[in-house]
């Protein structure tokens, strides 16, 4: 996989065929100022950015539902199959490679979207010859623990996440409610190549087990990483908090198809399609209350980060009641991240408490 990032020019000019649909202007008018400013922040418009903008417009117009979109670059050929893909003519997109560095950057970010794989930007990573972590292939979950010494816990840890939660083996009994204090806040939507993550700034916290944890970020997995009584859900949102001692607490909110979710609508509206890109959302648009179910009973257990370095000591609270997102919302995320869920890990000797 590394080799695809090393050749100086990787994408040939295939040409951009717009027929039979044209990437029409955004039907909602011009892009919101914040979004546009953020998505053009790196430089003046490049071929990659043009394509990203066109893709965004196509997604917003709903054109992708009727067409088959084929992104072509050397070594990577990913089809977004949609409803009537077999009858609709394919649309070929490719980058014109004028500037080799811009081309490499474009390929790096596009490949990351295609593969759930983030190519190295930092010098320390550039000198490593091990594959980078991903959700399939050589860098997939089975290999995480061997990719780097600091990822060892992924293989050797005894309290890894996610897990399969079975009511039959949970500890029953009274436990405290999570005291949740969320309010409309600001956020930056990041496509990090592994997921869509919203870095939140504002006064959001939870209090549980005598400690207050501040909300740092939330992100999504498709399908859900957690399994409950042998059921998987379409997606899960992980709300990541940290207390003053540096301990992490994650609230898991399970998602299944149904009524559209307003917070997800806000996030999806601004989410960058290119890995490594980020967009600042308009002020006050991030309100996590819009994502929470009414019934906030939960399962509580100790676990880990579900991505490398798989650090343990994380307090997990998975809300039992799922919330909904629309099928269109689900489909859009699934096109960017067909599978970004770590398989369930051994429970070992862990206690799982059914709380509240
Ligand atoms: Zn997660």
mmCIF file of C-alpha atoms and ligand atoms in Angstrom:
data_model
loop_
_atom_site.group_PDB
_atom_site.id
_atom_site.type_symbol
_atom_site.label_atom_id
_atom_site.label_comp_id
_atom_site.label_asym_id
_atom_site.label_seq_id
_atom_site.Cartn_x
_atom_site.Cartn_y
_atom_site.Cartn_z
ATOM 1 C CA UNK A 1 0.000 0.000 0.000
ATOM 2 C CA UNK A 2 2.903 2.310 0.663
ATOM 3 C CA UNK A 3 4.098 2.272 -2.875
ATOM 4 C CA UNK A 4 1.080 4.132 -4.120
ATOM 5 C CA UNK A 5 2.267 7.197 -2.240
ATOM 6 C CA UNK A 6 5.832 7.153 -3.524
ATOM 7 C CA UNK A 7 5.660 7.505 -7.273
ATOM 8 C CA UNK A 8 5.843 11.184 -8.179
ATOM 9 C CA UNK A 9 2.908 11.210 -10.561
ATOM 10 C CA UNK A 10 0.205 8.708 -10.015
ATOM 11 C CA UNK A 11 -2.950 10.002 -11.503
ATOM 12 C CA UNK A 12 -3.243 10.238 -15.210
ATOM 13 C CA UNK A 13 -5.471 12.766 -16.788
ATOM 14 C CA UNK A 14 -8.544 10.782 -17.639
ATOM 15 C CA UNK A 15 -10.696 13.803 -18.151
ATOM 16 C CA UNK A 16 -13.781 14.946 -16.435
ATOM 17 C CA UNK A 17 -16.984 13.789 -18.039
ATOM 18 C CA UNK A 18 -19.895 15.681 -16.667
ATOM 19 C CA UNK A 19 -22.681 14.335 -18.853
ATOM 20 C CA UNK A 20 -25.302 13.121 -18.270
ATOM 21 C CA UNK A 21 -25.547 15.115 -15.093
ATOM 22 C CA UNK A 22 -23.810 18.341 -14.465
ATOM 23 C CA UNK A 23 -22.568 19.328 -11.082
ATOM 24 C CA UNK A 24 -25.184 21.995 -10.677
ATOM 25 C CA UNK A 25 -24.815 24.874 -8.300
ATOM 26 C CA UNK A 26 -25.841 24.224 -4.725
ATOM 27 C CA UNK A 27 -29.656 24.355 -4.712
ATOM 28 C CA UNK A 28 -29.577 26.006 -1.309
ATOM 29 C CA UNK A 29 -27.684 28.947 -2.728
ATOM 30 C CA UNK A 30 -24.087 29.773 -2.051
ATOM 31 C CA UNK A 31 -22.129 27.787 0.496
ATOM 32 C CA UNK A 32 -22.187 29.057 4.047
ATOM 33 C CA UNK A 33 -19.355 31.473 4.597
ATOM 34 C CA UNK A 34 -17.581 29.430 7.263
ATOM 35 C CA UNK A 35 -17.680 26.275 5.204
ATOM 36 C CA UNK A 36 -16.391 27.954 2.111
ATOM 37 C CA UNK A 37 -13.666 29.797 3.933
ATOM 38 C CA UNK A 38 -12.483 26.643 5.621
ATOM 39 C CA UNK A 39 -12.541 24.501 2.534
ATOM 40 C CA UNK A 40 -10.475 26.975 0.577
ATOM 41 C CA UNK A 41 -8.127 27.805 3.398
ATOM 42 C CA UNK A 42 -5.138 25.849 2.149
ATOM 43 C CA UNK A 43 -4.619 27.535 -1.186
ATOM 44 C CA UNK A 44 -6.413 28.864 -4.163
ATOM 45 C CA UNK A 45 -8.715 26.416 -5.870
ATOM 46 C CA UNK A 46 -6.949 23.253 -6.968
ATOM 47 C CA UNK A 47 -8.287 20.425 -9.120
ATOM 48 C CA UNK A 48 -8.761 18.377 -5.964
ATOM 49 C CA UNK A 49 -10.753 21.078 -4.290
ATOM 50 C CA UNK A 50 -12.885 21.593 -7.376
ATOM 51 C CA UNK A 51 -13.754 17.932 -7.341
ATOM 52 C CA UNK A 52 -14.493 18.010 -3.632
ATOM 53 C CA UNK A 53 -16.811 20.950 -4.164
ATOM 54 C CA UNK A 54 -18.486 19.204 -7.082
ATOM 55 C CA UNK A 55 -18.907 16.058 -5.029
ATOM 56 C CA UNK A 56 -20.407 18.060 -2.211
ATOM 57 C CA UNK A 57 -22.866 19.677 -4.617
ATOM 58 C CA UNK A 58 -23.710 16.327 -6.154
ATOM 59 C CA UNK A 59 -24.362 14.859 -2.732
ATOM 60 C CA UNK A 60 -26.545 17.785 -1.745
ATOM 61 C CA UNK A 61 -28.473 17.571 -5.000
ATOM 62 C CA UNK A 62 -29.123 13.904 -4.409
ATOM 63 C CA UNK A 63 -27.557 13.041 -7.758
ATOM 64 C CA UNK A 64 -25.453 10.301 -6.231
ATOM 65 C CA UNK A 65 -28.584 8.374 -5.486
ATOM 66 C CA UNK A 66 -29.273 7.924 -9.162
ATOM 67 C CA UNK A 67 -25.818 7.587 -10.605
ATOM 68 C CA UNK A 68 -22.742 5.518 -10.220
ATOM 69 C CA UNK A 69 -19.700 7.485 -9.250
ATOM 70 C CA UNK A 70 -16.329 6.028 -10.093
ATOM 71 C CA UNK A 71 -13.195 7.614 -8.734
ATOM 72 C CA UNK A 72 -10.171 6.526 -10.691
ATOM 73 C CA UNK A 73 -6.571 6.793 -9.624
ATOM 74 C CA UNK A 74 -3.623 4.478 -9.993
ATOM 75 C CA UNK A 75 -4.044 1.379 -7.891
ATOM 76 C CA UNK A 76 -7.367 2.419 -6.486
ATOM 77 C CA UNK A 77 -10.713 1.981 -8.120
ATOM 78 C CA UNK A 78 -13.572 2.443 -5.755
ATOM 79 C CA UNK A 79 -17.141 2.400 -6.905
ATOM 80 C CA UNK A 80 -19.914 3.966 -4.949
ATOM 81 C CA UNK A 81 -22.704 1.690 -6.011
ATOM 82 C CA UNK A 82 -26.079 3.286 -5.553
ATOM 83 C CA UNK A 83 -29.707 2.421 -6.150
ATOM 84 C CA UNK A 84 -29.750 1.880 -9.882
ATOM 85 C CA UNK A 85 -26.032 1.813 -10.459
ATOM 86 C CA UNK A 86 -26.219 -0.994 -12.974
ATOM 87 C CA UNK A 87 -28.415 1.021 -15.322
ATOM 88 C CA UNK A 88 -26.928 4.469 -14.918
ATOM 89 C CA UNK A 89 -23.825 5.345 -16.908
ATOM 90 C CA UNK A 90 -20.665 5.737 -14.848
ATOM 91 C CA UNK A 91 -19.204 9.133 -14.264
ATOM 92 C CA UNK A 92 -15.466 9.303 -14.383
ATOM 93 C CA UNK A 93 -13.609 11.723 -12.199
ATOM 94 C CA UNK A 94 -9.905 12.255 -12.259
ATOM 95 C CA UNK A 95 -7.448 14.903 -11.302
ATOM 96 C CA UNK A 96 -5.458 16.942 -13.740
ATOM 97 C CA UNK A 97 -1.909 16.730 -12.476
ATOM 98 C CA UNK A 98 -0.232 20.041 -13.046
ATOM 99 C CA UNK A 99 1.723 20.279 -9.829
ATOM 100 C CA UNK A 100 3.322 17.020 -8.608
ATOM 101 C CA UNK A 101 3.154 18.049 -4.939
ATOM 102 C CA UNK A 102 -0.496 19.012 -5.247
ATOM 103 C CA UNK A 103 -1.040 15.718 -7.004
ATOM 104 C CA UNK A 104 0.569 13.774 -4.166
ATOM 105 C CA UNK A 105 -1.474 15.639 -1.598
ATOM 106 C CA UNK A 106 -4.626 14.994 -3.560
ATOM 107 C CA UNK A 107 -3.867 11.311 -3.927
ATOM 108 C CA UNK A 108 -2.935 11.010 -0.271
ATOM 109 C CA UNK A 109 -6.217 12.456 0.918
ATOM 110 C CA UNK A 110 -8.360 10.728 -1.687
ATOM 111 C CA UNK A 111 -6.703 7.381 -1.038
ATOM 112 C CA UNK A 112 -7.298 7.826 2.659
ATOM 113 C CA UNK A 113 -10.994 8.338 2.043
ATOM 114 C CA UNK A 114 -11.088 5.314 -0.214
ATOM 115 C CA UNK A 115 -9.251 3.029 2.147
ATOM 116 C CA UNK A 116 -9.852 4.440 5.603
ATOM 117 C CA UNK A 117 -6.108 4.850 5.701
ATOM 118 C CA UNK A 118 -4.207 7.993 6.536
ATOM 119 C CA UNK A 119 -0.905 8.386 4.775
ATOM 120 C CA UNK A 120 1.900 9.865 6.839
ATOM 121 C CA UNK A 121 2.414 13.610 6.994
ATOM 122 C CA UNK A 122 4.950 13.651 9.810
ATOM 123 C CA UNK A 123 8.621 12.891 9.453
ATOM 124 C CA UNK A 124 8.608 10.192 12.138
ATOM 125 C CA UNK A 125 5.979 8.273 10.199
ATOM 126 C CA UNK A 126 7.756 8.838 6.909
ATOM 127 C CA UNK A 127 10.668 6.759 8.145
ATOM 128 C CA UNK A 128 8.511 3.848 9.197
ATOM 129 C CA UNK A 129 8.054 1.015 6.770
ATOM 130 C CA UNK A 130 5.170 -0.636 8.577
ATOM 131 C CA UNK A 131 1.742 -0.238 7.058
ATOM 132 C CA UNK A 132 -0.575 2.243 8.687
ATOM 133 C CA UNK A 133 -3.603 1.138 10.551
ATOM 134 C CA UNK A 134 -6.881 0.698 8.766
ATOM 135 C CA UNK A 135 -10.000 -1.419 8.963
ATOM 136 C CA UNK A 136 -9.023 -3.976 6.312
ATOM 137 C CA UNK A 137 -6.010 -5.437 4.576
ATOM 138 C CA UNK A 138 -2.447 -5.455 5.856
ATOM 139 C CA UNK A 139 -3.084 -2.678 8.352
ATOM 140 C CA UNK A 140 -6.394 -4.142 9.556
ATOM 141 C CA UNK A 141 -7.493 -4.766 13.155
ATOM 142 C CA UNK A 142 -5.791 -8.179 13.364
ATOM 143 C CA UNK A 143 -2.446 -6.483 12.679
ATOM 144 C CA UNK A 144 -2.785 -3.320 14.767
ATOM 145 C CA UNK A 145 -0.775 -4.675 17.694
ATOM 146 C CA UNK A 146 2.212 -5.446 15.457
ATOM 147 C CA UNK A 147 2.297 -2.243 13.416
ATOM 148 C CA UNK A 148 4.211 -0.223 16.009
ATOM 149 C CA UNK A 149 5.556 -0.918 19.501
ATOM 150 C CA UNK A 150 3.205 1.715 20.911
ATOM 151 C CA UNK A 151 0.245 -0.227 19.498
ATOM 152 C CA UNK A 152 1.116 -3.396 21.497
ATOM 153 C CA UNK A 153 -1.874 -3.009 23.778
ATOM 154 C CA UNK A 154 -4.178 -3.603 20.803
ATOM 155 C CA UNK A 155 -2.940 -7.225 20.827
ATOM 156 C CA UNK A 156 -2.006 -7.834 24.463
ATOM 157 C CA UNK A 157 -4.618 -5.815 26.367
ATOM 158 C CA UNK A 158 -7.155 -7.700 28.475
ATOM 159 C CA UNK A 159 -9.695 -4.876 28.692
ATOM 160 C CA UNK A 160 -10.116 -3.933 25.073
ATOM 161 C CA UNK A 161 -13.093 -2.315 23.368
ATOM 162 C CA UNK A 162 -15.528 -2.758 21.776
ATOM 163 C CA UNK A 163 -17.263 -5.717 23.403
ATOM 164 C CA UNK A 164 -20.395 -7.747 23.008
ATOM 165 C CA UNK A 165 -22.720 -6.906 25.894
ATOM 166 C CA UNK A 166 -25.104 -9.638 26.989
ATOM 167 C CA UNK A 167 -27.818 -8.836 29.514
ATOM 168 C CA UNK A 168 -27.495 -12.382 30.823
ATOM 169 C CA UNK A 169 -24.020 -11.708 32.216
ATOM 170 C CA UNK A 170 -24.323 -8.097 33.350
ATOM 171 C CA UNK A 171 -24.479 -7.133 37.011
ATOM 172 C CA UNK A 172 -27.990 -5.976 37.886
ATOM 173 C CA UNK A 173 -28.689 -3.388 40.512
ATOM 174 C CA UNK A 174 -29.030 0.293 41.249
ATOM 175 C CA UNK A 175 -26.428 2.688 39.982
ATOM 176 C CA UNK A 176 -26.199 6.403 39.511
ATOM 177 C CA UNK A 177 -27.527 8.266 36.504
ATOM 178 C CA UNK A 178 -25.027 10.083 34.323
ATOM 179 C CA UNK A 179 -25.399 13.795 35.029
ATOM 180 C CA UNK A 180 -25.251 15.298 31.566
ATOM 181 C CA UNK A 181 -24.570 18.978 30.993
ATOM 182 C CA UNK A 182 -24.525 19.761 27.279
ATOM 183 C CA UNK A 183 -25.398 23.051 25.605
ATOM 184 C CA UNK A 184 -25.198 24.604 22.130
ATOM 185 C CA UNK A 185 -21.514 24.839 21.301
ATOM 186 C CA UNK A 186 -19.031 25.384 18.530
ATOM 187 C CA UNK A 187 -17.358 22.628 16.586
ATOM 188 C CA UNK A 188 -14.885 21.801 13.854
ATOM 189 C CA UNK A 189 -15.738 18.818 11.661
ATOM 190 C CA UNK A 190 -12.658 16.781 10.794
ATOM 191 C CA UNK A 191 -12.321 13.997 8.253
ATOM 192 C CA UNK A 192 -9.286 12.168 9.662
ATOM 193 C CA UNK A 193 -9.409 9.331 7.154
ATOM 194 C CA UNK A 194 -10.778 6.915 9.764
ATOM 195 C CA UNK A 195 -13.993 8.695 10.677
ATOM 196 C CA UNK A 196 -15.817 11.994 10.816
ATOM 197 C CA UNK A 197 -14.984 13.655 14.120
ATOM 198 C CA UNK A 198 -16.301 16.894 15.603
ATOM 199 C CA UNK A 199 -13.886 18.682 17.922
ATOM 200 C CA UNK A 200 -16.122 20.557 20.339
ATOM 201 C CA UNK A 201 -15.370 23.788 22.154
ATOM 202 C CA UNK A 202 -17.788 24.961 24.823
ATOM 203 C CA UNK A 203 -19.007 24.068 28.264
ATOM 204 C CA UNK A 204 -20.090 20.446 27.904
ATOM 205 C CA UNK A 205 -19.491 17.863 30.580
ATOM 206 C CA UNK A 206 -20.773 14.749 32.294
ATOM 207 C CA UNK A 207 -20.472 13.871 35.966
ATOM 208 C CA UNK A 208 -20.304 10.243 36.949
ATOM 209 C CA UNK A 209 -18.618 8.272 39.747
ATOM 210 C CA UNK A 210 -17.767 11.518 41.533
ATOM 211 C CA UNK A 211 -15.772 12.987 38.688
ATOM 212 C CA UNK A 212 -16.570 15.586 36.032
ATOM 213 C CA UNK A 213 -15.426 14.863 32.518
ATOM 214 C CA UNK A 214 -15.314 17.568 29.845
ATOM 215 C CA UNK A 215 -16.472 16.733 26.315
ATOM 216 C CA UNK A 216 -13.569 16.831 23.849
ATOM 217 C CA UNK A 217 -14.974 15.408 20.644
ATOM 218 C CA UNK A 218 -17.464 12.998 19.188
ATOM 219 C CA UNK A 219 -17.169 10.733 16.142
ATOM 220 C CA UNK A 220 -18.962 7.918 14.375
ATOM 221 C CA UNK A 221 -18.516 4.264 13.468
ATOM 222 C CA UNK A 222 -20.376 2.398 10.731
ATOM 223 C CA UNK A 223 -21.629 -0.167 11.608
ATOM 224 C CA UNK A 224 -21.782 0.099 15.400
ATOM 225 C CA UNK A 225 -18.741 -1.317 17.154
ATOM 226 C CA UNK A 226 -20.752 -2.417 20.174
ATOM 227 C CA UNK A 227 -22.986 -5.457 19.939
ATOM 228 C CA UNK A 228 -25.799 -5.845 22.444
ATOM 229 C CA UNK A 229 -27.590 -9.143 22.966
ATOM 230 C CA UNK A 230 -26.304 -10.344 19.583
ATOM 231 C CA UNK A 231 -27.598 -7.244 17.806
ATOM 232 C CA UNK A 232 -25.451 -4.804 15.854
ATOM 233 C CA UNK A 233 -26.680 -1.311 15.068
ATOM 234 C CA UNK A 234 -26.212 0.681 11.867
ATOM 235 C CA UNK A 235 -23.901 3.197 13.497
ATOM 236 C CA UNK A 236 -22.671 4.417 16.854
ATOM 237 C CA UNK A 237 -21.580 7.853 18.035
ATOM 238 C CA UNK A 238 -18.789 7.979 20.610
ATOM 239 C CA UNK A 239 -18.764 11.071 22.830
ATOM 240 C CA UNK A 240 -15.253 11.323 24.272
ATOM 241 C CA UNK A 241 -14.721 13.120 27.593
ATOM 242 C CA UNK A 242 -11.713 13.645 29.854
ATOM 243 C CA UNK A 243 -11.439 14.632 33.509
ATOM 244 C CA UNK A 244 -8.744 16.704 35.220
ATOM 245 C CA UNK A 245 -6.727 13.597 35.969
ATOM 246 C CA UNK A 246 -6.618 12.795 32.265
ATOM 247 C CA UNK A 247 -8.938 9.791 32.519
ATOM 248 C CA UNK A 248 -11.251 9.236 29.571
ATOM 249 C CA UNK A 249 -14.980 8.521 29.663
ATOM 250 C CA UNK A 250 -16.838 7.650 26.468
ATOM 251 C CA UNK A 251 -20.620 7.731 26.072
ATOM 252 C CA UNK A 252 -21.830 5.482 23.251
ATOM 253 C CA UNK A 253 -25.052 6.393 21.441
ATOM 254 C CA UNK A 254 -26.362 3.658 19.138
ATOM 255 C CA UNK A 255 -28.020 4.662 15.864
ATOM 256 C CA UNK A 256 -30.508 2.828 13.660
ATOM 257 C CA UNK A 257 -32.472 4.005 10.604
ATOM 258 C CA UNK A 258 -35.634 6.012 11.202
ATOM 259 C CA UNK A 259 -36.362 9.691 11.635
ATOM 260 C CA UNK A 260 -33.547 12.033 10.603
ATOM 261 C CA UNK A 261 -31.375 13.398 13.388
ATOM 262 C CA UNK A 262 -30.920 17.186 13.495
ATOM 263 C CA UNK A 263 -27.419 17.200 14.957
ATOM 264 C CA UNK A 264 -26.243 14.689 12.370
ATOM 265 C CA UNK A 265 -27.794 16.867 9.685
ATOM 266 C CA UNK A 266 -25.739 19.801 10.945
ATOM 267 C CA UNK A 267 -22.531 17.749 11.023
ATOM 268 C CA UNK A 268 -23.047 16.093 7.644
ATOM 269 C CA UNK A 269 -23.767 19.490 6.059
ATOM 270 C CA UNK A 270 -20.270 20.658 6.884
ATOM 271 C CA UNK A 271 -18.311 17.421 6.797
ATOM 272 C CA UNK A 272 -15.232 17.463 4.557
ATOM 273 C CA UNK A 273 -15.069 14.734 1.928
ATOM 274 C CA UNK A 274 -11.274 14.701 1.832
ATOM 275 C CA UNK A 275 -9.214 13.046 4.559
ATOM 276 C CA UNK A 276 -7.134 15.557 6.458
ATOM 277 C CA UNK A 277 -9.581 18.363 5.757
ATOM 278 C CA UNK A 278 -11.605 20.191 8.386
ATOM 279 C CA UNK A 279 -14.461 22.670 8.402
ATOM 280 C CA UNK A 280 -15.440 25.042 11.205
ATOM 281 C CA UNK A 281 -19.182 24.882 11.816
ATOM 282 C CA UNK A 282 -21.276 28.029 12.345
ATOM 283 C CA UNK A 283 -21.408 29.206 15.964
ATOM 284 C CA UNK A 284 -23.694 27.300 18.301
ATOM 285 C CA UNK A 285 -24.628 24.539 15.866
ATOM 286 C CA UNK A 286 -23.343 21.638 17.970
ATOM 287 C CA UNK A 287 -25.894 20.608 20.598
ATOM 288 C CA UNK A 288 -25.310 17.075 21.828
ATOM 289 C CA UNK A 289 -28.711 17.072 23.549
ATOM 290 C CA UNK A 290 -30.134 16.542 20.056
ATOM 291 C CA UNK A 291 -28.325 13.213 19.845
ATOM 292 C CA UNK A 292 -29.257 11.708 23.211
ATOM 293 C CA UNK A 293 -32.142 9.276 23.726
ATOM 294 C CA UNK A 294 -34.836 10.058 26.294
ATOM 295 C CA UNK A 295 -34.066 6.934 28.272
ATOM 296 C CA UNK A 296 -30.485 7.310 29.484
ATOM 297 C CA UNK A 297 -30.038 4.004 31.254
ATOM 298 C CA UNK A 298 -26.721 2.523 30.252
ATOM 299 C CA UNK A 299 -24.171 -0.261 30.454
ATOM 300 C CA UNK A 300 -20.975 0.640 32.278
ATOM 301 C CA UNK A 301 -17.646 -1.127 32.030
ATOM 302 C CA UNK A 302 -13.930 -0.457 31.725
ATOM 303 C CA UNK A 303 -12.409 -0.694 28.280
ATOM 304 C CA UNK A 304 -10.069 0.965 25.828
ATOM 305 C CA UNK A 305 -9.838 3.250 22.848
ATOM 306 C CA UNK A 306 -11.189 1.289 19.876
ATOM 307 C CA UNK A 307 -8.454 2.641 17.596
ATOM 308 C CA UNK A 308 -4.664 2.399 17.954
ATOM 309 C CA UNK A 309 -2.946 2.763 20.361
ATOM 310 C CA UNK A 310 -5.938 0.992 22.060
ATOM 311 C CA UNK A 311 -5.093 2.589 25.421
ATOM 312 C CA UNK A 312 -6.956 1.010 28.357
ATOM 313 C CA UNK A 313 -8.440 2.601 31.459
ATOM 314 C CA UNK A 314 -11.331 4.169 29.562
ATOM 315 C CA UNK A 315 -14.691 4.336 31.364
ATOM 316 C CA UNK A 316 -17.377 3.236 28.924
ATOM 317 C CA UNK A 317 -21.064 4.068 29.174
ATOM 318 C CA UNK A 318 -23.184 2.692 26.348
ATOM 319 C CA UNK A 319 -26.735 4.028 26.372
ATOM 320 C CA UNK A 320 -29.259 1.218 25.999
ATOM 321 C CA UNK A 321 -31.835 3.127 23.996
ATOM 322 C CA UNK A 322 -30.836 3.704 20.373
ATOM 323 C CA UNK A 323 -31.680 6.906 18.517
ATOM 324 C CA UNK A 324 -32.415 7.271 14.810
ATOM 325 C CA UNK A 325 -30.905 8.836 11.751
ATOM 326 C CA UNK A 326 -32.452 8.832 8.288
ATOM 327 C CA UNK A 327 -31.498 6.305 5.628
ATOM 328 C CA UNK A 328 -30.045 9.156 3.550
ATOM 329 C CA UNK A 329 -27.898 10.257 6.487
ATOM 330 C CA UNK A 330 -26.751 6.675 6.965
ATOM 331 C CA UNK A 331 -26.045 6.199 3.276
ATOM 332 C CA UNK A 332 -23.909 9.318 3.011
ATOM 333 C CA UNK A 333 -21.650 8.256 5.879
ATOM 334 C CA UNK A 334 -21.519 4.705 4.528
ATOM 335 C CA UNK A 335 -20.264 5.975 1.174
ATOM 336 C CA UNK A 336 -17.309 7.648 2.876
ATOM 337 C CA UNK A 337 -16.724 4.913 5.470
ATOM 338 C CA UNK A 338 -18.132 1.529 4.372
ATOM 339 C CA UNK A 339 -16.669 -0.105 7.476
ATOM 340 C CA UNK A 340 -14.856 1.709 10.256
ATOM 341 C CA UNK A 341 -15.724 -0.573 13.147
ATOM 342 C CA UNK A 342 -13.208 -2.617 15.128
ATOM 343 C CA UNK A 343 -14.473 -6.175 15.720
ATOM 344 C CA UNK A 344 -15.650 -7.039 19.246
ATOM 345 C CA UNK A 345 -12.920 -8.005 21.703
ATOM 346 C CA UNK A 346 -12.846 -10.575 24.502
ATOM 347 C CA UNK A 347 -14.688 -9.534 27.646
ATOM 348 C CA UNK A 348 -12.280 -11.648 29.753
ATOM 349 C CA UNK A 349 -12.910 -11.196 33.483
ATOM 350 C CA UNK A 350 -14.551 -7.798 33.183
ATOM 351 C CA UNK A 351 -17.676 -6.828 35.027
ATOM 352 C CA UNK A 352 -20.372 -5.059 33.036
ATOM 353 C CA UNK A 353 -22.889 -3.126 35.064
ATOM 354 C CA UNK A 354 -26.401 -2.273 33.991
ATOM 355 C CA UNK A 355 -26.687 1.186 35.416
ATOM 356 C CA UNK A 356 -29.556 3.373 36.644
HETATM 357 ZN ZN1 LIG B 1 -15.013 5.503 18.551
#
